[in-house]
Amino acid sequence: MRQMIRKPSLPETLLADDFREEPYWWAAASPKQGDGSAQADLPRKADVAIIGGGITGMVAALDLARAGAEVVVLDAQDIGEGAARRSAGFLGRTLKRSVDWLAHAHGRSHAVQVYRELDAALKGVAALVEAEGIDCHHTLCGRFVAANSPAHFRAMIADLEAMRREVGFDYMVVEKHEQHREIVSDRYFGGAVIPDLGSIHPGLYHEGLVRRAQQAGARLHPFTAVERVQPGEGPKRITTSRGSLTAREVVVATNGYTSRGLGWHARRVIPFRGFIIATEMLPAGLIERVLPRRRTYLDTRINIDFIRPAPDSNRILFGGSTGTPSDTAMPLAATLRDRLVSILPDLGGVRLSRAWTGQCAGTFDFMPHVGKHDGVHFGLGYNFAGIPIGTHFGRLIARRILGRPHTPSVFETSRFPTAPFYSGSPWFVPLAMRYFDWHDKRIAAEHGPGRAVRA
Ligand SMILES: Cc1cc2nc3c(=O)[nH]c(=O)nc-3n(C[C@H](O)[C@H](O)[C@H](O)COP(=O)(O)OP(=O)(O)OC[C@H]3O[C@@H](n4cnc5c(N)ncnc54)[C@H](O)[C@@H]3O)c2cc1C
């Protein structure tokens, strides 16, 4: 396994002895070279070729291989080196568009359908973990959404109330004077608890999927970059960095790592980076003191800060500064650490044990997309919430390929927008992030309508 231990831009005194620049999750679930077939020749043909061995790809591979299909998974990196084992492990019904916004733009029934499907995706993770017996710290810990201003608090409650009214999702209001029972911080202006949201160890979840897919017969080919897929119905020729093969069906499951060679898909996803740090091992009892309910925590801005306790050690994970144009986490580690301490002052002189980054994918309409284009299946554009939706899309794609009955997805539309001249280089992400910051400040000054909450 490659370990990236870098020269820190953080003072040495703030780095724990076990500091590494790699995802915390890799300690328990490091990316593996598939089934050892890294150097094995590619087969000349397969029933299904899946491009991308993240959550979407492995869930599809598992279901297809179980049904008897000959499945190959092709990944440009090691299996699990993408976002699947780099995320924060929050499980939600996350979307950047609120119920009210969707109802206003596309009608109430569409809005309800969207959130019902997100709920099904959330429950789908629990069902898969249970059915497969994957030991990955899956828990319905609930989420605390902390308001960044009184106006954010009012807007959030209005959104949650609309969600309860339209779709029946529950929440509990936490006033500012009560918030220490959720998070021992004075940075926020109250918040809300969404009790049925959860968390997971994303590394162990993905590893569980990989193992089961392999047991079912899927062949994994890491370090095999797909350069071209011949479009059209019928068997398709796939050209990779390690040779070519023909497959009856092809699935693009590359999300934030979609390479330019996958032209149509690359023009529709907007890659951007997320950043996370993990603290050193904390003294016993400290996490319970600062995060008494051990939930997941985020705030009401579009560009959120997010916090969670590690499920398997006494550390806290913190993320933010999403979309910053940096290929590594180190330039941001000091800022993230300072922000964590400013939110949770009891962490005082805490040192860091990990810092890492990973790529997510936004879309021009802020919606995830699943479907088929030019004979090629795809599931893409998870907008920072790919654990439930990737799982859901992986299963849906497998059912479609197998010709099994399935409920059509509200996210499968003929319209998957791109922008003129966009080829997959997201030069505008930092500008968009600045716009979102401005937008959040504007909301803080007034009660704007239609904000999304991370429910
Ligand atoms: C820092 C961070 C925090 C996040 N937090 C959360 C969270 O709390 N909750 C949540 O639900 N989601 C979260 N996400 C998002 C979630 O991790 C992703 O949406 C999801 O993992 C991406 O989908 P995937 O797993 O299917 O693909 P990925 O794991 O991203 O895998 C895609 C793979 O495609 C491969 N690939 C790309 N192009 C090619 C090619 N041409 N040929 C071969 N292979 C190719 C890549 O090598 C990569 O391994 C987070 C993401 C990041 C980065």
Short mmCIF file of C-alpha atoms and ligand atoms in Angstrom, two decimals:
data_model
loop_
_atom_site.label_atom_id
_atom_site.label_comp_id
_atom_site.label_asym_id
_atom_site.label_seq_id
_atom_site.Cartn_x
_atom_site.Cartn_y
_atom_site.Cartn_z
CA MET A 1 0.00 0.00 0.00
CA ARG A 2 1.25 3.48 -0.79
CA GLN A 3 1.42 5.81 2.17
CA MET A 4 1.64 9.51 1.55
CA ILE A 5 3.51 10.96 4.49
CA ARG A 6 4.25 14.52 3.55
CA LYS A 7 6.21 17.39 4.92
CA PRO A 8 3.67 19.25 6.98
CA SER A 9 2.76 22.87 6.46
CA LEU A 10 1.36 22.66 9.98
CA PRO A 11 3.71 23.25 12.95
CA GLU A 12 5.24 19.93 14.04
CA THR A 13 3.78 20.48 17.50
CA LEU A 14 0.28 20.11 16.04
CA LEU A 15 0.99 16.77 14.38
CA ALA A 16 0.53 13.59 16.39
CA ASP A 17 3.30 10.99 16.26
CA ASP A 18 1.14 8.77 14.07
CA PHE A 19 0.28 11.58 11.62
CA ARG A 20 -0.23 10.55 8.01
CA GLU A 21 -1.62 12.28 5.00
CA GLU A 22 -4.11 9.59 4.08
CA PRO A 23 -7.74 8.81 4.90
CA TYR A 24 -8.40 7.78 8.47
CA TRP A 25 -10.54 4.90 7.16
CA TRP A 26 -7.57 3.24 5.49
CA ALA A 27 -6.22 2.16 8.89
CA ALA A 28 -9.02 -0.42 9.04
CA ALA A 29 -9.68 -0.79 5.30
CA SER A 30 -6.79 0.11 3.07
CA PRO A 31 -7.41 -0.04 -0.69
CA LYS A 32 -6.42 -3.46 -1.93
CA GLN A 33 -5.28 -4.67 -5.28
CA GLY A 34 -8.54 -6.45 -5.93
CA ASP A 35 -8.24 -10.22 -5.99
CA GLY A 36 -4.58 -10.17 -6.90
CA SER A 37 -5.41 -10.03 -10.58
CA ALA A 38 -3.65 -6.66 -10.95
CA GLN A 39 -1.15 -8.15 -13.33
CA ALA A 40 -3.57 -10.68 -14.80
CA ASP A 41 -4.50 -10.14 -18.42
CA LEU A 42 -7.86 -8.63 -19.09
CA PRO A 43 -10.40 -11.11 -20.37
CA ARG A 44 -11.22 -10.63 -24.06
CA LYS A 45 -14.89 -10.38 -23.33
CA ALA A 46 -17.35 -10.06 -20.46
CA ASP A 47 -21.08 -9.72 -20.01
CA VAL A 48 -20.71 -6.45 -18.13
CA ALA A 49 -17.74 -4.08 -17.81
CA ILE A 50 -18.01 -1.61 -14.93
CA ILE A 51 -15.79 1.46 -15.10
CA GLY A 52 -15.03 2.65 -11.56
CA GLY A 53 -14.75 0.44 -8.49
CA GLY A 54 -16.32 2.78 -5.92
CA ILE A 55 -19.64 2.21 -4.19
CA THR A 56 -21.80 2.42 -7.33
CA GLY A 57 -19.52 0.09 -9.27
CA MET A 58 -19.14 -2.50 -6.52
CA VAL A 59 -22.85 -2.62 -5.64
CA ALA A 60 -23.69 -3.15 -9.32
CA ALA A 61 -20.90 -5.75 -9.61
CA LEU A 62 -22.19 -7.64 -6.58
CA ASP A 63 -25.79 -7.85 -7.80
CA LEU A 64 -24.82 -8.71 -11.37
CA ALA A 65 -22.27 -11.37 -10.41
CA ARG A 66 -24.73 -12.93 -7.97
CA ALA A 67 -27.19 -13.23 -10.84
CA GLY A 68 -24.59 -15.17 -12.83
CA ALA A 69 -23.23 -12.42 -15.10
CA GLU A 70 -19.53 -12.35 -16.02
CA VAL A 71 -18.50 -9.00 -14.53
CA VAL A 72 -15.23 -7.11 -14.78
CA VAL A 73 -14.56 -3.96 -12.77
CA LEU A 74 -11.97 -1.64 -14.32
CA ASP A 75 -10.45 1.11 -12.19
CA ALA A 76 -7.72 3.58 -13.06
CA GLN A 77 -6.51 3.50 -9.44
CA ASP A 78 -6.44 0.82 -6.78
CA ILE A 79 -9.88 -0.53 -5.92
CA GLY A 80 -11.24 1.78 -3.21
CA GLU A 81 -8.77 4.57 -3.75
CA GLY A 82 -11.50 6.93 -5.01
CA ALA A 83 -14.03 8.75 -2.86
CA ALA A 84 -15.63 5.55 -1.56
CA ARG A 85 -13.01 5.24 1.22
CA ARG A 86 -12.38 8.97 1.62
CA SER A 87 -15.80 10.27 2.62
CA ALA A 88 -17.05 11.37 6.02
CA GLY A 89 -19.48 8.46 6.27
CA PHE A 90 -22.61 10.56 6.87
CA LEU A 91 -25.82 8.88 5.76
CA GLY A 92 -28.60 11.28 4.82
CA ARG A 93 -31.20 12.35 2.30
CA THR A 94 -28.89 15.07 1.15
CA LEU A 95 -29.74 17.33 -1.76
CA LYS A 96 -28.88 20.94 -2.51
CA ARG A 97 -32.52 21.60 -3.48
CA SER A 98 -35.21 21.83 -0.80
CA VAL A 99 -38.70 20.36 -1.03
CA ASP A 100 -40.15 23.86 -1.49
CA TRP A 101 -37.64 24.75 -4.22
CA LEU A 102 -38.42 21.56 -6.13
CA ALA A 103 -42.17 22.01 -5.68
CA HIS A 104 -41.94 25.55 -6.98
CA ALA A 105 -39.79 24.57 -9.99
CA HIS A 106 -41.25 21.17 -10.94
CA GLY A 107 -44.46 20.65 -8.96
CA ARG A 108 -45.25 19.17 -5.60
CA SER A 109 -45.54 15.59 -6.75
CA HIS A 110 -42.04 15.69 -8.26
CA ALA A 111 -40.63 17.19 -5.03
CA VAL A 112 -42.22 14.44 -2.96
CA GLN A 113 -40.98 11.75 -5.35
CA VAL A 114 -37.41 13.08 -5.14
CA TYR A 115 -37.32 13.01 -1.34
CA ARG A 116 -39.08 9.64 -1.16
CA GLU A 117 -36.41 8.17 -3.43
CA LEU A 118 -33.64 9.73 -1.32
CA ASP A 119 -35.27 8.13 1.70
CA ALA A 120 -35.40 4.77 -0.09
CA ALA A 121 -31.70 5.17 -0.92
CA LEU A 122 -30.89 5.88 2.74
CA LYS A 123 -32.86 2.83 3.88
CA GLY A 124 -31.25 0.81 1.09
CA VAL A 125 -27.83 1.14 2.72
CA ALA A 126 -29.18 -0.23 6.01
CA ALA A 127 -30.91 -3.07 4.18
CA LEU A 128 -27.77 -4.02 2.22
CA VAL A 129 -25.51 -3.85 5.27
CA GLU A 130 -27.94 -6.06 7.18
CA ALA A 131 -28.56 -8.54 4.38
CA GLU A 132 -24.85 -8.95 3.63
CA GLY A 133 -23.76 -8.86 7.28
CA ILE A 134 -21.18 -6.14 6.57
CA ASP A 135 -19.51 -5.07 9.82
CA CYS A 136 -19.06 -1.34 9.16
CA HIS A 137 -20.34 0.54 12.24
CA HIS A 138 -23.62 1.39 10.53
CA THR A 139 -25.75 3.27 13.03
CA LEU A 140 -28.80 5.53 13.07
CA CYS A 141 -27.10 8.05 15.33
CA GLY A 142 -29.22 11.01 14.17
CA ARG A 143 -27.88 14.28 12.80
CA PHE A 144 -27.63 17.68 14.44
CA VAL A 145 -27.90 20.54 11.95
CA ALA A 146 -26.46 23.68 13.59
CA ALA A 147 -27.72 27.10 12.49
CA ASN A 148 -25.07 29.68 11.55
CA SER A 149 -27.32 32.64 12.32
CA PRO A 150 -30.84 33.34 13.64
CA ALA A 151 -32.05 33.75 10.05
CA HIS A 152 -30.44 30.45 9.06
CA PHE A 153 -32.24 28.86 12.02
CA ARG A 154 -35.62 30.17 10.83
CA ALA A 155 -34.96 29.15 7.23
CA MET A 156 -33.86 25.67 8.32
CA ILE A 157 -36.95 25.14 10.45
CA ALA A 158 -39.15 26.29 7.57
CA ASP A 159 -37.43 23.74 5.28
CA LEU A 160 -37.72 20.94 7.82
CA GLU A 161 -41.36 21.78 8.45
CA ALA A 162 -42.06 21.60 4.70
CA MET A 163 -40.31 18.25 4.61
CA ARG A 164 -42.42 16.98 7.51
CA ARG A 165 -45.62 18.28 5.90
CA GLU A 166 -44.90 16.96 2.40
CA VAL A 167 -42.96 13.77 3.03
CA GLY A 168 -43.39 12.99 6.72
CA PHE A 169 -39.72 13.20 7.82
CA ASP A 170 -39.43 13.94 11.51
CA TYR A 171 -37.19 16.47 13.25
CA MET A 172 -36.79 18.07 16.67
CA VAL A 173 -36.07 21.75 17.23
CA VAL A 174 -33.14 22.58 19.53
CA GLU A 175 -33.16 26.19 20.70
CA LYS A 176 -29.90 28.04 21.22
CA HIS A 177 -30.12 27.81 25.01
CA GLU A 178 -30.49 24.00 24.72
CA GLN A 179 -27.79 23.29 22.15
CA HIS A 180 -25.12 22.21 24.62
CA ARG A 181 -27.03 19.02 25.08
CA GLU A 182 -26.13 18.31 21.42
CA ILE A 183 -22.81 20.08 20.89
CA VAL A 184 -20.79 22.01 23.47
CA SER A 185 -20.26 25.03 21.27
CA ASP A 186 -21.45 28.62 21.38
CA ARG A 187 -20.81 29.17 17.68
CA TYR A 188 -24.37 28.31 16.64
CA PHE A 189 -27.85 29.75 17.00
CA GLY A 190 -29.73 26.59 17.82
CA GLY A 191 -30.38 23.77 15.43
CA ALA A 192 -32.44 20.68 14.75
CA VAL A 193 -32.03 16.96 15.25
CA ILE A 194 -33.02 14.66 12.40
CA PRO A 195 -33.30 11.42 14.30
CA ASP A 196 -33.39 8.81 11.55
CA LEU A 197 -30.17 9.76 9.73
CA GLY A 198 -27.07 7.68 10.27
CA SER A 199 -23.39 7.09 9.82
CA ILE A 200 -21.08 4.36 8.63
CA HIS A 201 -17.40 3.47 8.41
CA PRO A 202 -17.08 4.03 4.65
CA GLY A 203 -13.87 2.03 4.35
CA LEU A 204 -15.33 -1.09 5.92
CA TYR A 205 -18.57 -0.67 3.98
CA HIS A 206 -16.71 -0.54 0.66
CA GLU A 207 -14.39 -3.36 1.64
CA GLY A 208 -17.43 -5.49 2.52
CA LEU A 209 -18.89 -4.80 -0.91
CA VAL A 210 -15.60 -5.65 -2.64
CA ARG A 211 -15.22 -8.95 -0.79
CA ARG A 212 -18.77 -10.03 -1.53
CA ALA A 213 -18.57 -9.05 -5.19
CA GLN A 214 -15.36 -11.08 -5.53
CA GLN A 215 -16.94 -14.05 -3.78
CA ALA A 216 -19.81 -13.81 -6.25
CA GLY A 217 -17.30 -14.03 -9.12
CA ALA A 218 -16.70 -10.40 -10.17
CA ARG A 219 -13.14 -9.87 -11.48
CA LEU A 220 -11.44 -6.68 -10.34
CA HIS A 221 -8.81 -4.96 -12.46
CA PRO A 222 -7.18 -2.05 -10.63
CA PHE A 223 -4.76 0.30 -12.39
CA THR A 224 -6.68 -0.21 -15.63
CA ALA A 225 -7.76 3.17 -17.00
CA VAL A 226 -10.51 3.12 -19.59
CA GLU A 227 -9.53 5.36 -22.46
CA ARG A 228 -12.47 4.87 -24.79
CA VAL A 229 -15.81 3.12 -24.97
CA GLN A 230 -17.31 2.42 -28.34
CA PRO A 231 -20.85 3.81 -28.10
CA GLY A 232 -24.08 2.22 -29.35
CA GLU A 233 -26.33 -0.72 -28.64
CA GLY A 234 -24.92 -4.25 -28.81
CA PRO A 235 -21.47 -5.43 -27.68
CA LYS A 236 -19.06 -2.55 -27.08
CA ARG A 237 -15.30 -2.39 -27.44
CA ILE A 238 -13.52 -0.90 -24.43
CA THR A 239 -9.98 0.37 -24.82
CA THR A 240 -7.94 0.53 -21.61
CA SER A 241 -4.38 1.29 -20.58
CA ARG A 242 -3.87 -2.49 -20.33
CA GLY A 243 -5.53 -3.71 -23.50
CA SER A 244 -9.02 -4.00 -24.93
CA LEU A 245 -12.08 -6.08 -24.25
CA THR A 246 -15.63 -6.39 -25.48
CA ALA A 247 -18.65 -6.26 -23.20
CA ARG A 248 -22.35 -6.60 -23.86
CA GLU A 249 -23.12 -3.89 -21.27
CA VAL A 250 -20.96 -1.07 -19.92
CA VAL A 251 -21.51 0.93 -16.74
CA VAL A 252 -19.82 4.28 -16.05
CA ALA A 253 -19.52 4.64 -12.25
CA THR A 254 -16.71 7.16 -12.02
CA ASN A 255 -18.38 10.16 -10.28
CA GLY A 256 -15.80 12.80 -9.19
CA TYR A 257 -12.95 10.95 -10.92
CA THR A 258 -14.58 10.79 -14.36
CA SER A 259 -11.72 11.14 -16.82
CA ARG A 260 -11.83 13.28 -19.96
CA GLY A 261 -11.75 10.17 -22.18
CA LEU A 262 -15.33 9.52 -21.03
CA GLY A 263 -16.33 12.62 -22.99
CA TRP A 264 -20.12 12.81 -22.71
CA HIS A 265 -20.03 11.92 -19.01
CA ALA A 266 -17.03 14.14 -18.21
CA ARG A 267 -18.88 17.11 -19.70
CA ARG A 268 -21.74 16.60 -17.28
CA VAL A 269 -20.01 16.22 -13.93
CA ILE A 270 -18.19 18.96 -12.06
CA PRO A 271 -15.36 17.47 -9.99
CA PHE A 272 -14.53 19.29 -6.78
CA ARG A 273 -12.51 18.41 -3.70
CA GLY A 274 -13.53 17.76 -0.12
CA PHE A 275 -11.06 17.92 2.80
CA ILE A 276 -11.08 16.12 6.15
CA ILE A 277 -8.83 16.02 9.21
CA ALA A 278 -8.83 13.54 12.11
CA THR A 279 -7.64 14.44 15.58
CA GLU A 280 -5.15 12.45 17.59
CA MET A 281 -6.54 9.93 20.10
CA LEU A 282 -8.47 12.00 22.63
CA PRO A 283 -8.60 11.33 26.38
CA ALA A 284 -11.44 9.04 27.49
CA GLY A 285 -14.67 10.96 28.03
CA LEU A 286 -13.73 14.06 26.01
CA ILE A 287 -15.86 13.20 22.98
CA GLU A 288 -18.87 12.48 25.19
CA ARG A 289 -18.31 15.86 26.85
CA VAL A 290 -18.24 17.90 23.63
CA LEU A 291 -20.57 15.80 21.43
CA PRO A 292 -22.76 14.17 24.10
CA ARG A 293 -25.05 12.27 21.73
CA ARG A 294 -22.32 11.11 19.34
CA ARG A 295 -24.31 12.11 16.26
CA THR A 296 -23.14 13.54 12.96
CA TYR A 297 -23.00 17.35 12.89
CA LEU A 298 -23.08 19.93 10.14
CA ASP A 299 -24.19 23.51 9.70
CA THR A 300 -26.72 25.35 7.57
CA ARG A 301 -24.41 26.93 5.01
CA ILE A 302 -24.17 25.59 1.47
CA ASN A 303 -20.44 25.04 1.93
CA ILE A 304 -20.73 23.18 5.20
CA ASP A 305 -18.39 22.37 8.05
CA PHE A 306 -18.99 18.82 9.26
CA ILE A 307 -18.01 16.91 12.39
CA ARG A 308 -18.34 13.34 13.57
CA PRO A 309 -16.73 11.08 16.12
CA ALA A 310 -14.75 8.19 14.61
CA PRO A 311 -16.80 5.05 15.18
CA ASP A 312 -13.83 2.89 16.19
CA SER A 313 -11.43 5.10 18.16
CA ASN A 314 -11.42 8.22 20.34
CA ARG A 315 -10.91 10.71 17.53
CA ILE A 316 -13.01 13.44 16.00
CA LEU A 317 -13.20 13.93 12.23
CA PHE A 318 -13.78 17.40 10.83
CA GLY A 319 -14.28 18.58 7.26
CA GLY A 320 -14.81 21.81 5.40
CA SER A 321 -13.35 24.24 2.84
CA THR A 322 -14.91 22.10 0.12
CA GLY A 323 -14.08 23.20 -3.40
CA THR A 324 -10.73 24.80 -2.50
CA PRO A 325 -8.42 24.29 -5.48
CA SER A 326 -5.72 22.23 -3.77
CA ASP A 327 -4.63 18.72 -4.76
CA THR A 328 -3.57 17.86 -1.22
CA ALA A 329 -5.07 18.42 2.22
CA MET A 330 -1.94 19.78 3.90
CA PRO A 331 -2.32 23.43 2.86
CA LEU A 332 -5.74 23.39 4.52
CA ALA A 333 -4.98 21.30 7.59
CA ALA A 334 -4.04 24.24 9.84
CA THR A 335 -7.16 26.21 8.86
CA LEU A 336 -9.41 23.21 9.41
CA ARG A 337 -7.84 22.46 12.76
CA ASP A 338 -8.25 26.07 13.92
CA ARG A 339 -11.87 26.05 12.80
CA LEU A 340 -12.56 22.80 14.66
CA VAL A 341 -11.06 24.25 17.84
CA SER A 342 -13.04 27.46 17.42
CA ILE A 343 -16.23 25.38 17.22
CA LEU A 344 -15.24 23.03 20.07
CA PRO A 345 -12.91 25.09 22.33
CA ASP A 346 -12.61 22.14 24.74
CA LEU A 347 -10.34 20.50 22.16
CA GLY A 348 -7.76 23.20 22.97
CA GLY A 349 -4.29 22.19 21.79
CA VAL A 350 -5.45 19.10 19.93
CA ARG A 351 -3.03 17.56 17.43
CA LEU A 352 -3.87 15.90 14.14
CA SER A 353 -3.37 12.28 13.16
CA ARG A 354 -4.72 12.43 9.60
CA ALA A 355 -5.49 14.88 6.81
CA TRP A 356 -6.82 13.90 3.41
CA THR A 357 -8.77 14.96 0.38
CA GLY A 358 -11.01 13.29 -2.19
CA GLN A 359 -13.02 14.16 -5.26
CA CYS A 360 -16.79 14.55 -5.41
CA ALA A 361 -18.96 15.47 -8.36
CA GLY A 362 -21.51 18.23 -8.67
CA THR A 363 -23.86 18.65 -11.61
CA PHE A 364 -25.20 21.71 -13.40
CA ASP A 365 -28.72 21.10 -12.05
CA PHE A 366 -27.56 20.02 -8.54
CA MET A 367 -29.23 16.63 -9.05
CA PRO A 368 -27.75 13.12 -9.24
CA HIS A 369 -28.35 11.30 -12.53
CA VAL A 370 -28.82 7.68 -13.52
CA GLY A 371 -29.64 6.31 -16.95
CA LYS A 372 -28.27 5.15 -20.26
CA HIS A 373 -26.65 7.23 -22.99
CA ASP A 374 -25.53 5.83 -26.34
CA GLY A 375 -26.02 2.33 -24.99
CA VAL A 376 -23.84 2.94 -21.88
CA HIS A 377 -25.32 2.89 -18.37
CA PHE A 378 -24.24 5.50 -15.85
CA GLY A 379 -24.79 6.65 -12.25
CA LEU A 380 -23.14 10.01 -11.52
CA GLY A 381 -23.26 13.42 -9.86
CA TYR A 382 -23.83 12.67 -6.19
CA ASN A 383 -23.14 16.18 -4.95
CA PHE A 384 -21.34 15.03 -1.75
CA ALA A 385 -23.88 12.33 -0.83
CA GLY A 386 -22.90 9.26 -2.78
CA ILE A 387 -23.05 6.58 -0.13
CA PRO A 388 -26.84 6.20 -0.21
CA ILE A 389 -27.38 7.34 -3.80
CA GLY A 390 -24.40 5.40 -5.18
CA THR A 391 -25.69 2.27 -3.44
CA HIS A 392 -29.19 2.90 -4.80
CA PHE A 393 -28.03 3.61 -8.36
CA GLY A 394 -25.71 0.58 -8.35
CA ARG A 395 -28.64 -1.68 -7.52
CA LEU A 396 -30.93 0.03 -10.01
CA ILE A 397 -28.41 -0.27 -12.86
CA ALA A 398 -27.93 -3.98 -12.07
CA ARG A 399 -31.68 -4.59 -12.14
CA ARG A 400 -32.00 -2.79 -15.46
CA ILE A 401 -29.22 -4.84 -17.01
CA LEU A 402 -30.72 -8.05 -15.66
CA GLY A 403 -34.13 -7.06 -17.01
CA ARG A 404 -35.65 -7.37 -13.55
CA PRO A 405 -38.65 -5.30 -12.47
CA HIS A 406 -37.71 -2.01 -10.86
CA THR A 407 -39.34 1.24 -9.91
CA PRO A 408 -38.24 3.92 -12.39
CA SER A 409 -36.02 6.54 -10.80
CA VAL A 410 -37.09 10.16 -10.57
CA PHE A 411 -33.40 10.92 -11.27
CA GLU A 412 -33.52 9.23 -14.66
CA THR A 413 -34.47 12.00 -17.05
CA SER A 414 -33.57 12.69 -20.64
CA ARG A 415 -32.04 15.97 -19.49
CA PHE A 416 -28.56 15.71 -17.96
CA PRO A 417 -27.31 19.25 -18.55
CA THR A 418 -23.84 20.44 -19.42
CA ALA A 419 -22.64 23.98 -20.24
CA PRO A 420 -21.30 25.45 -23.46
CA PHE A 421 -17.54 24.78 -23.91
CA TYR A 422 -17.38 22.73 -20.70
CA SER A 423 -15.09 19.71 -21.16
CA GLY A 424 -14.60 18.56 -17.57
CA SER A 425 -12.17 21.18 -16.20
CA PRO A 426 -14.07 22.91 -13.40
CA TRP A 427 -12.20 26.24 -13.35
CA PHE A 428 -15.32 27.94 -11.99
CA VAL A 429 -15.68 25.91 -8.75
CA PRO A 430 -13.78 28.45 -6.54
CA LEU A 431 -16.00 31.22 -7.96
CA ALA A 432 -19.12 29.17 -7.28
CA MET A 433 -17.95 28.59 -3.71
CA ARG A 434 -17.48 32.34 -3.27
CA TYR A 435 -20.98 32.90 -4.60
CA PHE A 436 -22.34 30.31 -2.11
CA ASP A 437 -20.53 32.12 0.76
CA TRP A 438 -22.10 35.40 -0.36
CA HIS A 439 -25.49 33.68 -0.60
CA ASP A 440 -25.15 32.29 2.93
CA LYS A 441 -24.25 35.73 4.27
CA ARG A 442 -27.27 37.18 2.53
CA ILE A 443 -29.51 34.54 4.13
CA ALA A 444 -27.98 35.43 7.49
CA ALA A 445 -29.20 38.97 6.93
CA GLU A 446 -32.73 38.05 5.92
CA HIS A 447 -35.00 35.05 5.85
CA GLY A 448 -34.55 33.82 2.27
CA PRO A 449 -36.85 31.15 0.84
CA GLY A 450 -36.17 27.70 -0.49
CA ARG A 451 -32.89 26.84 1.21
CA ALA A 452 -31.91 23.21 1.26
CA VAL A 453 -31.11 21.59 4.55
CA ARG A 454 -29.00 18.52 4.78
CA ALA A 455 -31.83 16.25 5.76
C1 LIG B 1 -14.06 14.37 1.44
C2 LIG B 1 -15.36 13.71 1.05
C3 LIG B 1 -16.38 13.57 1.98
C4 LIG B 1 -17.58 12.94 1.61
N1 LIG B 1 -18.53 12.73 2.57
C5 LIG B 1 -19.64 12.02 2.25
C6 LIG B 1 -20.58 11.68 3.25
O1 LIG B 1 -20.40 11.99 4.42
N2 LIG B 1 -21.69 10.98 2.88
C7 LIG B 1 -21.91 10.61 1.59
O2 LIG B 1 -22.96 10.00 1.29
N3 LIG B 1 -21.02 10.91 0.61
C8 LIG B 1 -19.89 11.60 0.92
N4 LIG B 1 -18.97 11.86 -0.04
C9 LIG B 1 -19.27 11.49 -1.42
C10 LIG B 1 -19.05 10.00 -1.67
O3 LIG B 1 -17.83 9.57 -1.15
C11 LIG B 1 -19.05 9.82 -3.17
O4 LIG B 1 -20.19 10.41 -3.72
C12 LIG B 1 -19.04 8.39 -3.60
O5 LIG B 1 -18.08 7.61 -2.96
C13 LIG B 1 -18.68 8.46 -5.10
O6 LIG B 1 -19.20 7.47 -5.83
P1 LIG B 1 -18.47 6.07 -6.00
O7 LIG B 1 -18.13 5.51 -4.67
O8 LIG B 1 -19.40 5.30 -6.83
O9 LIG B 1 -17.15 6.38 -6.82
P2 LIG B 1 -15.65 6.65 -6.36
O10 LIG B 1 -15.26 5.94 -5.12
O11 LIG B 1 -15.37 8.09 -6.44
O12 LIG B 1 -14.90 5.87 -7.49
C14 LIG B 1 -14.83 6.27 -8.83
C15 LIG B 1 -13.70 5.50 -9.44
O13 LIG B 1 -13.72 5.69 -10.85
C16 LIG B 1 -12.40 5.50 -11.29
N5 LIG B 1 -12.27 6.03 -12.66
C17 LIG B 1 -12.51 7.28 -13.10
N6 LIG B 1 -12.29 7.37 -14.43
C18 LIG B 1 -11.90 6.13 -14.82
C19 LIG B 1 -11.53 5.56 -16.08
N7 LIG B 1 -11.50 6.27 -17.20
N8 LIG B 1 -11.16 4.25 -16.11
C20 LIG B 1 -11.18 3.49 -15.00
N9 LIG B 1 -11.54 3.98 -13.79
C21 LIG B 1 -11.90 5.27 -13.70
C22 LIG B 1 -11.56 6.22 -10.28
O14 LIG B 1 -10.24 5.74 -10.26
C23 LIG B 1 -12.32 5.95 -8.97
O15 LIG B 1 -11.72 4.92 -8.21
C24 LIG B 1 -17.76 12.49 0.29
C25 LIG B 1 -16.74 12.62 -0.65
C26 LIG B 1 -15.55 13.22 -0.27
C27 LIG B 1 -14.45 13.31 -1.29
#
